[in-house]
Amino acid sequence: MASHGSHNSIGSGAGPQSHAAASAAAARSAGGAPAAAAGEPGTSGRGGSGTSGPYVLGLTGSIGMGKSTVSAMLRARGVPVVDADAIVHALYAPGGAAVAPVGAAFPSAVAAGAVDRAALSAAVVGRPEAMAALEGIVHPLVEAERVAAMREAAERGAALVVLDIPLLFETGGEGACDGVAVVSAPAGVQRARVLARPGMTPEKFEAILGRQVPDAEKRARADFVIDTGCSLRETEAAVDALLAGALARGSGGAYARAVEAAAGAGGGHGSGKAPA
Ligand SMILES: CC(C)(COP(=O)(O)OP(=O)(O)OC[C@H]1O[C@@H](n2cnc3c(N)ncnc32)[C@H](O)[C@@H]1O)[C@@H](O)C(=O)NCCC(=O)NCCS
Ligand SMILES: Nc1ncnc2c1ncn2[C@@H]1O[C@H](COP(=O)(O)OP(=O)(O)OP(=O)(O)O)[C@@H](O)[C@H]1O
């Protein structure tokens, strides 16, 4: 759970201590995922026994806050990042496990063997019951994929797995994580970034913002905050500090709970995995 009393604000200009810790994290991530090693942070959970698996870090942020950029920086450091959006896109593509059940519930939303997102959006957005029905179909499939990806990372010795979930707070994803990092920037920076995108209008931007948990609330609920209203170089330093901070906490048991729940749902290793 993201329930630690205070969060670390990892903004521009990481201090000397952060740099030292960051180097340790960088060393751990050389050649692949930050690996568990004897005596290293991340090898024994603060609430666990040392066999509780990697620290599960949720990564989220409102539109235009820089989450995709931070996610790419984490991947570049060898951190396994499980991307919820990419999983949903694969589930909706031809051959994807969500196509048949979504088509059964929303016949207008499937064409040419794939889910048509615009048609599905028209069927569910603004209709809470329809959205809940869609989530009832999609979320268990996403969860099966997520657990499979986390398991692969754990088997490779990862001490940290990142779950990139745009709507983490909106969909109750906190409970699946040991901690949550929120990517954030001043409202003016966010607005300028988003309005610079092709096809974006102030009205669309406001509508999307209105459906997301406000940034101030996200920050308040976060264990780590990464500010991106600064240079990319400063954000790189903040990402190094985030890695060090997350690894220092050790697993809180989210990985073990996810694997256990998947086994209980009949989604043991190698089964319940949708084509991706
Ligand atoms: C509704 C869908 C078809 C819209 O797809 P589209 O490509 O048009 O837009 P996109 O995915 O970027 O979402 C646009 C906006 O819709 C809203 N939205 C999407 N899913 C949800 C949701 N589960 N709850 C609340 N709002 C949502 C958000 O504000 C989001 O910013 C799509 O988002 C979807 O299938 N959502 C349900 C699956 C889901 O919960 N995905 C979240 C990751 S697990
Ligand atoms: N310090 C910084 N950190 C992150 N991004 C920055 C920074 N400075 C400028 N940017 C730019 O801001 C933009 C952030 O966009 P990005 O796609 O990462 O946001 P996002 O939060 O993933 O958006 P969305 O949720 O809408 O997909 C990028 O074009 C990036 O280059």
Short mmCIF file of C-alpha atoms and ligand atoms in Angstrom, two decimals:
data_model
loop_
_atom_site.label_atom_id
_atom_site.label_comp_id
_atom_site.label_asym_id
_atom_site.label_seq_id
_atom_site.Cartn_x
_atom_site.Cartn_y
_atom_site.Cartn_z
CA MET A 1 0.00 0.00 0.00
CA ALA A 2 1.05 3.56 -0.53
CA SER A 3 0.49 4.26 3.09
CA HIS A 4 3.80 5.46 4.41
CA GLY A 5 3.43 8.55 6.52
CA SER A 6 5.48 10.94 4.45
CA HIS A 7 6.66 11.17 0.89
CA ASN A 8 10.03 12.01 -0.55
CA SER A 9 9.87 14.96 -2.88
CA ILE A 10 12.41 14.27 -5.57
CA GLY A 11 12.60 17.51 -7.45
CA SER A 12 15.35 19.36 -9.23
CA GLY A 13 18.82 19.26 -7.72
CA ALA A 14 19.28 16.00 -5.85
CA GLY A 15 21.63 16.54 -2.92
CA PRO A 16 25.02 14.89 -2.41
CA GLN A 17 23.49 12.07 -0.41
CA SER A 18 21.06 11.34 -3.24
CA HIS A 19 23.91 11.25 -5.74
CA ALA A 20 25.76 8.66 -3.68
CA ALA A 21 22.65 6.54 -3.38
CA ALA A 22 21.93 7.05 -7.06
CA SER A 23 25.30 5.59 -8.02
CA ALA A 24 24.51 2.48 -6.02
CA ALA A 25 21.22 2.16 -7.83
CA ALA A 26 22.90 2.68 -11.19
CA ALA A 27 25.44 -0.03 -10.36
CA ARG A 28 22.67 -2.42 -9.41
CA SER A 29 20.86 -1.74 -12.66
CA ALA A 30 23.91 -2.28 -14.88
CA GLY A 31 23.25 -4.97 -17.45
CA GLY A 32 19.60 -5.41 -16.61
CA ALA A 33 17.14 -5.04 -13.80
CA PRO A 34 18.34 -3.77 -10.43
CA ALA A 35 19.23 -7.16 -9.02
CA ALA A 36 18.85 -8.43 -5.53
CA ALA A 37 22.17 -9.28 -3.90
CA ALA A 38 23.11 -10.31 -0.39
CA GLY A 39 22.94 -7.41 2.02
CA GLU A 40 21.57 -5.01 -0.56
CA PRO A 41 18.45 -2.98 -0.04
CA GLY A 42 15.54 -4.65 -1.71
CA THR A 43 16.52 -8.16 -0.79
CA SER A 44 14.47 -8.30 2.36
CA GLY A 45 11.08 -6.71 2.67
CA ARG A 46 10.43 -4.32 5.54
CA GLY A 47 7.22 -6.20 6.16
CA GLY A 48 8.50 -9.43 4.68
CA SER A 49 10.94 -12.22 5.16
CA GLY A 50 13.37 -11.70 2.32
CA THR A 51 11.45 -13.97 -0.01
CA SER A 52 8.66 -11.53 -0.66
CA GLY A 53 9.95 -10.52 -4.09
CA PRO A 54 10.70 -7.18 -5.69
CA TYR A 55 9.51 -3.80 -4.42
CA VAL A 56 6.47 -2.91 -6.52
CA LEU A 57 6.48 0.80 -7.38
CA GLY A 58 3.39 2.33 -8.98
CA LEU A 59 4.13 5.18 -11.39
CA THR A 60 1.41 7.64 -12.24
CA GLY A 61 0.72 11.25 -13.08
CA SER A 62 -1.91 13.40 -14.74
CA ILE A 63 -1.90 14.17 -18.45
CA GLY A 64 1.25 15.90 -19.67
CA MET A 65 3.12 15.67 -16.38
CA GLY A 66 6.01 13.76 -17.93
CA LYS A 67 5.18 10.21 -16.87
CA SER A 68 6.12 8.67 -20.22
CA THR A 69 9.45 10.49 -20.13
CA VAL A 70 10.16 9.27 -16.58
CA SER A 71 9.08 5.76 -17.54
CA ALA A 72 11.56 5.81 -20.45
CA MET A 73 14.31 6.98 -18.08
CA LEU A 74 13.57 4.06 -15.75
CA ARG A 75 13.70 1.57 -18.64
CA ALA A 76 16.99 3.08 -19.78
CA ARG A 77 18.35 2.18 -16.32
CA GLY A 78 17.32 -1.45 -16.79
CA VAL A 79 14.28 -1.25 -14.53
CA PRO A 80 11.42 -3.53 -15.61
CA VAL A 81 8.42 -1.29 -16.34
CA VAL A 82 5.01 -2.89 -16.84
CA ASP A 83 2.90 -0.53 -18.96
CA ALA A 84 -0.86 -0.80 -18.30
CA ASP A 85 -1.78 1.15 -21.44
CA ALA A 86 0.35 -1.10 -23.65
CA ILE A 87 -1.28 -4.17 -22.09
CA VAL A 88 -4.79 -2.82 -22.81
CA HIS A 89 -3.81 -1.98 -26.40
CA ALA A 90 -2.56 -5.56 -26.89
CA LEU A 91 -5.70 -7.01 -25.32
CA TYR A 92 -7.83 -4.96 -27.77
CA ALA A 93 -5.76 -5.82 -30.87
CA PRO A 94 -6.67 -8.69 -33.26
CA GLY A 95 -6.25 -11.95 -31.32
CA GLY A 96 -6.29 -10.12 -28.00
CA ALA A 97 -8.10 -11.77 -25.11
CA ALA A 98 -10.46 -8.82 -24.54
CA VAL A 99 -11.89 -8.72 -28.08
CA ALA A 100 -14.52 -11.44 -27.63
CA PRO A 101 -15.81 -10.44 -24.17
CA VAL A 102 -15.85 -6.72 -25.04
CA GLY A 103 -17.70 -7.54 -28.28
CA ALA A 104 -20.26 -9.57 -26.34
CA ALA A 105 -20.95 -6.69 -23.94
CA PHE A 106 -20.59 -3.85 -26.46
CA PRO A 107 -21.29 -5.20 -29.98
CA SER A 108 -20.79 -1.80 -31.62
CA ALA A 109 -17.24 -1.64 -30.25
CA VAL A 110 -15.67 -4.49 -32.23
CA ALA A 111 -14.78 -4.30 -35.91
CA ALA A 112 -12.42 -6.39 -38.04
CA GLY A 113 -11.56 -8.64 -35.08
CA ALA A 114 -10.32 -5.80 -32.88
CA VAL A 115 -11.74 -3.37 -30.36
CA ASP A 116 -12.38 0.04 -31.93
CA ARG A 117 -11.40 2.40 -29.08
CA ALA A 118 -13.38 5.36 -30.43
CA ALA A 119 -16.56 3.25 -30.67
CA LEU A 120 -15.95 1.73 -27.24
CA SER A 121 -15.31 5.17 -25.80
CA ALA A 122 -18.65 6.36 -27.24
CA ALA A 123 -20.35 3.41 -25.54
CA VAL A 124 -18.84 3.86 -22.06
CA VAL A 125 -17.61 7.39 -21.41
CA GLY A 126 -20.19 9.29 -19.33
CA ARG A 127 -22.02 6.03 -18.52
CA PRO A 128 -20.66 4.84 -15.17
CA GLU A 129 -22.45 1.47 -15.29
CA ALA A 130 -21.10 0.71 -18.75
CA MET A 131 -17.60 1.79 -17.68
CA ALA A 132 -17.85 -0.47 -14.62
CA ALA A 133 -18.90 -3.38 -16.84
CA LEU A 134 -15.96 -2.71 -19.16
CA GLU A 135 -13.57 -2.56 -16.22
CA GLY A 136 -15.00 -5.86 -14.98
CA ILE A 137 -13.91 -7.43 -18.26
CA VAL A 138 -10.60 -5.64 -18.79
CA HIS A 139 -9.06 -5.38 -15.35
CA PRO A 140 -8.75 -9.12 -14.60
CA LEU A 141 -7.10 -9.61 -18.01
CA VAL A 142 -4.72 -6.72 -17.33
CA GLU A 143 -3.95 -8.17 -13.91
CA ALA A 144 -3.06 -11.57 -15.38
CA GLU A 145 -0.63 -9.91 -17.81
CA ARG A 146 0.80 -7.74 -15.06
CA VAL A 147 1.47 -10.66 -12.74
CA ALA A 148 3.11 -12.62 -15.56
CA ALA A 149 5.41 -9.66 -16.31
CA MET A 150 6.24 -9.14 -12.62
CA ARG A 151 7.00 -12.82 -12.24
CA GLU A 152 9.36 -12.75 -15.20
CA ALA A 153 11.14 -9.75 -13.69
CA ALA A 154 11.39 -11.44 -10.28
CA GLU A 155 12.79 -14.59 -11.89
CA ARG A 156 15.49 -12.45 -13.50
CA GLY A 157 16.40 -11.21 -10.01
CA ALA A 158 14.83 -7.76 -10.14
CA ALA A 159 14.66 -6.01 -6.76
CA LEU A 160 12.27 -3.40 -8.15
CA VAL A 161 9.39 -3.55 -10.61
CA VAL A 162 7.56 -0.45 -11.82
CA LEU A 163 3.87 -0.53 -12.69
CA ASP A 164 3.15 2.36 -15.07
CA ILE A 165 -0.56 3.01 -14.53
CA PRO A 166 -1.97 6.32 -15.81
CA LEU A 167 -5.22 5.93 -13.85
CA LEU A 168 -3.65 4.31 -10.77
CA PHE A 169 -5.54 6.36 -8.17
CA GLU A 170 -8.73 6.49 -10.24
CA THR A 171 -8.90 2.69 -10.46
CA GLY A 172 -7.78 1.84 -6.91
CA GLY A 173 -4.37 0.58 -8.04
CA GLU A 174 -2.59 1.77 -4.88
CA GLY A 175 -3.37 -1.50 -3.16
CA ALA A 176 -1.35 -3.39 -5.77
CA CYS A 177 1.80 -1.41 -4.97
CA ASP A 178 4.33 -1.17 -2.14
CA GLY A 179 4.66 2.53 -2.91
CA VAL A 180 3.57 5.09 -5.47
CA ALA A 181 5.59 7.68 -7.38
CA VAL A 182 3.68 10.63 -8.80
CA VAL A 183 5.13 12.58 -11.72
CA SER A 184 4.14 16.20 -11.40
CA ALA A 185 4.80 19.67 -12.77
CA PRO A 186 3.31 23.12 -12.17
CA ALA A 187 -0.16 23.50 -13.75
CA GLY A 188 1.08 26.10 -16.24
CA VAL A 189 3.84 23.78 -17.50
CA GLN A 190 1.37 20.89 -17.81
CA ARG A 191 -1.11 23.03 -19.71
CA ALA A 192 1.50 24.37 -22.14
CA ARG A 193 2.80 20.85 -22.86
CA VAL A 194 -0.63 19.40 -23.50
CA LEU A 195 -1.96 22.28 -25.60
CA ALA A 196 1.13 22.02 -27.82
CA ARG A 197 0.01 18.54 -28.89
CA PRO A 198 -1.65 18.20 -32.30
CA GLY A 199 -5.46 18.02 -32.11
CA MET A 200 -5.61 19.17 -28.47
CA THR A 201 -7.99 21.98 -27.49
CA PRO A 202 -8.50 23.76 -24.15
CA GLU A 203 -11.94 22.11 -23.92
CA LYS A 204 -10.57 18.59 -24.44
CA PHE A 205 -7.80 19.28 -21.94
CA GLU A 206 -10.28 20.48 -19.30
CA ALA A 207 -12.53 17.44 -19.94
CA ILE A 208 -9.63 15.02 -19.47
CA LEU A 209 -8.44 16.84 -16.34
CA GLY A 210 -11.96 16.68 -14.94
CA ARG A 211 -11.89 12.87 -15.14
CA GLN A 212 -8.56 12.56 -13.34
CA VAL A 213 -7.79 12.79 -9.63
CA PRO A 214 -6.35 16.31 -9.17
CA ASP A 215 -2.57 16.65 -9.12
CA ALA A 216 -2.57 18.10 -5.58
CA GLU A 217 -4.38 15.01 -4.29
CA LYS A 218 -2.07 12.69 -6.21
CA ARG A 219 0.95 14.41 -4.68
CA ALA A 220 -0.55 14.16 -1.20
CA ARG A 221 -1.14 10.42 -1.62
CA ALA A 222 2.29 9.71 -3.12
CA ASP A 223 5.27 8.08 -1.45
CA PHE A 224 7.59 9.77 -3.95
CA VAL A 225 6.99 12.87 -6.07
CA ILE A 226 9.07 13.56 -9.18
CA ASP A 227 8.85 17.13 -10.34
CA THR A 228 9.37 17.66 -14.06
CA GLY A 229 9.00 21.42 -14.22
CA CYS A 230 12.76 21.57 -14.63
CA SER A 231 15.47 20.41 -17.05
CA LEU A 232 15.54 16.84 -18.33
CA ARG A 233 18.96 16.49 -16.68
CA GLU A 234 17.48 17.36 -13.30
CA THR A 235 14.69 14.86 -13.89
CA GLU A 236 17.33 12.19 -14.68
CA ALA A 237 18.91 12.90 -11.27
CA ALA A 238 15.49 12.71 -9.62
CA VAL A 239 14.92 9.32 -11.26
CA ASP A 240 18.23 8.05 -9.85
CA ALA A 241 17.17 9.27 -6.40
CA LEU A 242 13.77 7.62 -6.82
CA LEU A 243 15.43 4.29 -7.61
CA ALA A 244 17.66 4.53 -4.57
CA GLY A 245 14.74 5.52 -2.34
CA ALA A 246 12.48 2.73 -3.55
CA LEU A 247 15.21 0.09 -3.28
CA ALA A 248 16.03 1.22 0.25
CA ARG A 249 12.48 0.48 1.36
CA GLY A 250 12.44 -3.20 0.41
CA SER A 251 9.39 -5.19 -0.58
CA GLY A 252 6.21 -4.54 1.35
CA GLY A 253 4.62 -7.73 0.08
CA ALA A 254 2.70 -6.43 -2.95
CA TYR A 255 4.46 -8.88 -5.27
CA ALA A 256 3.69 -11.86 -3.07
CA ARG A 257 0.04 -10.80 -2.74
CA ALA A 258 -0.32 -10.41 -6.51
CA VAL A 259 1.18 -13.83 -7.22
CA GLU A 260 -0.97 -15.44 -4.54
CA ALA A 261 -4.15 -13.78 -5.81
CA ALA A 262 -3.36 -14.85 -9.39
CA ALA A 263 -2.85 -18.44 -8.26
CA GLY A 264 -6.16 -18.28 -6.37
CA ALA A 265 -7.87 -16.98 -9.50
CA GLY A 266 -6.57 -19.93 -11.49
CA GLY A 267 -3.91 -17.74 -13.09
CA GLY A 268 -0.86 -19.66 -11.96
CA HIS A 269 2.39 -19.47 -13.84
CA GLY A 270 1.85 -20.03 -17.52
CA SER A 271 -1.91 -19.90 -17.39
CA GLY A 272 -4.48 -17.14 -17.46
CA LYS A 273 -2.09 -15.15 -19.62
CA ALA A 274 -3.73 -13.26 -22.44
CA PRO A 275 -1.91 -12.95 -25.75
CA ALA A 276 0.07 -9.71 -25.76
C1 LIG B 1 -12.62 4.10 -22.57
C2 LIG B 1 -11.50 3.78 -23.55
C3 LIG B 1 -12.02 2.84 -24.66
C4 LIG B 1 -11.07 5.11 -24.21
O1 LIG B 1 -9.96 4.87 -25.04
P1 LIG B 1 -9.23 6.10 -25.78
O2 LIG B 1 -8.11 5.52 -26.60
O3 LIG B 1 -10.28 6.89 -26.51
O4 LIG B 1 -8.64 7.06 -24.66
P2 LIG B 1 -7.73 6.77 -23.36
O5 LIG B 1 -7.55 5.32 -23.08
O6 LIG B 1 -6.49 7.58 -23.52
O7 LIG B 1 -8.63 7.38 -22.20
C5 LIG B 1 -9.07 8.73 -22.31
C6 LIG B 1 -9.63 9.15 -20.98
O8 LIG B 1 -10.75 8.31 -20.62
C7 LIG B 1 -10.83 8.19 -19.23
N1 LIG B 1 -10.84 6.77 -18.80
C8 LIG B 1 -10.34 5.70 -19.45
N2 LIG B 1 -10.49 4.57 -18.73
C9 LIG B 1 -11.08 4.94 -17.59
C10 LIG B 1 -11.50 4.25 -16.41
N3 LIG B 1 -11.31 2.93 -16.27
N4 LIG B 1 -12.07 4.98 -15.40
C11 LIG B 1 -12.25 6.31 -15.53
N5 LIG B 1 -11.87 7.02 -16.61
C12 LIG B 1 -11.31 6.34 -17.62
C13 LIG B 1 -9.63 8.89 -18.68
O9 LIG B 1 -9.94 10.17 -18.29
C14 LIG B 1 -8.66 8.98 -19.83
O10 LIG B 1 -7.79 10.06 -19.71
C15 LIG B 1 -10.29 3.11 -22.86
O11 LIG B 1 -9.67 4.04 -22.01
C16 LIG B 1 -10.67 1.88 -22.09
O12 LIG B 1 -10.88 0.82 -22.67
N6 LIG B 1 -10.77 2.00 -20.73
C17 LIG B 1 -11.18 0.90 -19.88
C18 LIG B 1 -10.00 0.04 -19.51
C19 LIG B 1 -9.25 0.67 -18.40
O13 LIG B 1 -9.70 0.77 -17.28
N7 LIG B 1 -8.03 1.10 -18.71
C20 LIG B 1 -7.18 1.68 -17.71
C21 LIG B 1 -5.89 0.90 -17.59
S1 LIG B 1 -6.10 -0.67 -16.75
N1 LIG B 2 12.21 17.84 -16.92
C1 LIG B 2 11.36 17.21 -17.72
N2 LIG B 2 10.90 15.99 -17.37
C2 LIG B 2 10.01 15.34 -18.15
N3 LIG B 2 9.53 15.82 -19.32
C3 LIG B 2 9.98 17.03 -19.72
C4 LIG B 2 10.90 17.78 -18.94
N4 LIG B 2 11.16 18.93 -19.59
C5 LIG B 2 10.44 18.91 -20.72
N5 LIG B 2 9.73 17.77 -20.82
C6 LIG B 2 8.86 17.43 -21.95
O1 LIG B 2 7.51 17.38 -21.51
C7 LIG B 2 6.80 16.40 -22.25
C8 LIG B 2 6.15 15.43 -21.26
O2 LIG B 2 5.39 14.51 -21.97
P1 LIG B 2 5.13 12.99 -21.55
O3 LIG B 2 4.57 12.33 -22.76
O4 LIG B 2 6.33 12.40 -20.89
O5 LIG B 2 4.00 13.21 -20.46
P2 LIG B 2 2.92 12.19 -19.93
O6 LIG B 2 2.71 12.58 -18.50
O7 LIG B 2 3.33 10.80 -20.19
O8 LIG B 2 1.69 12.58 -20.76
P3 LIG B 2 0.34 11.78 -21.03
O9 LIG B 2 -0.14 11.30 -19.71
O10 LIG B 2 -0.50 12.84 -21.63
O11 LIG B 2 0.73 10.67 -21.98
C9 LIG B 2 7.80 15.73 -23.17
O12 LIG B 2 7.73 16.32 -24.45
C10 LIG B 2 9.14 16.05 -22.51
O13 LIG B 2 10.22 16.09 -23.41
#
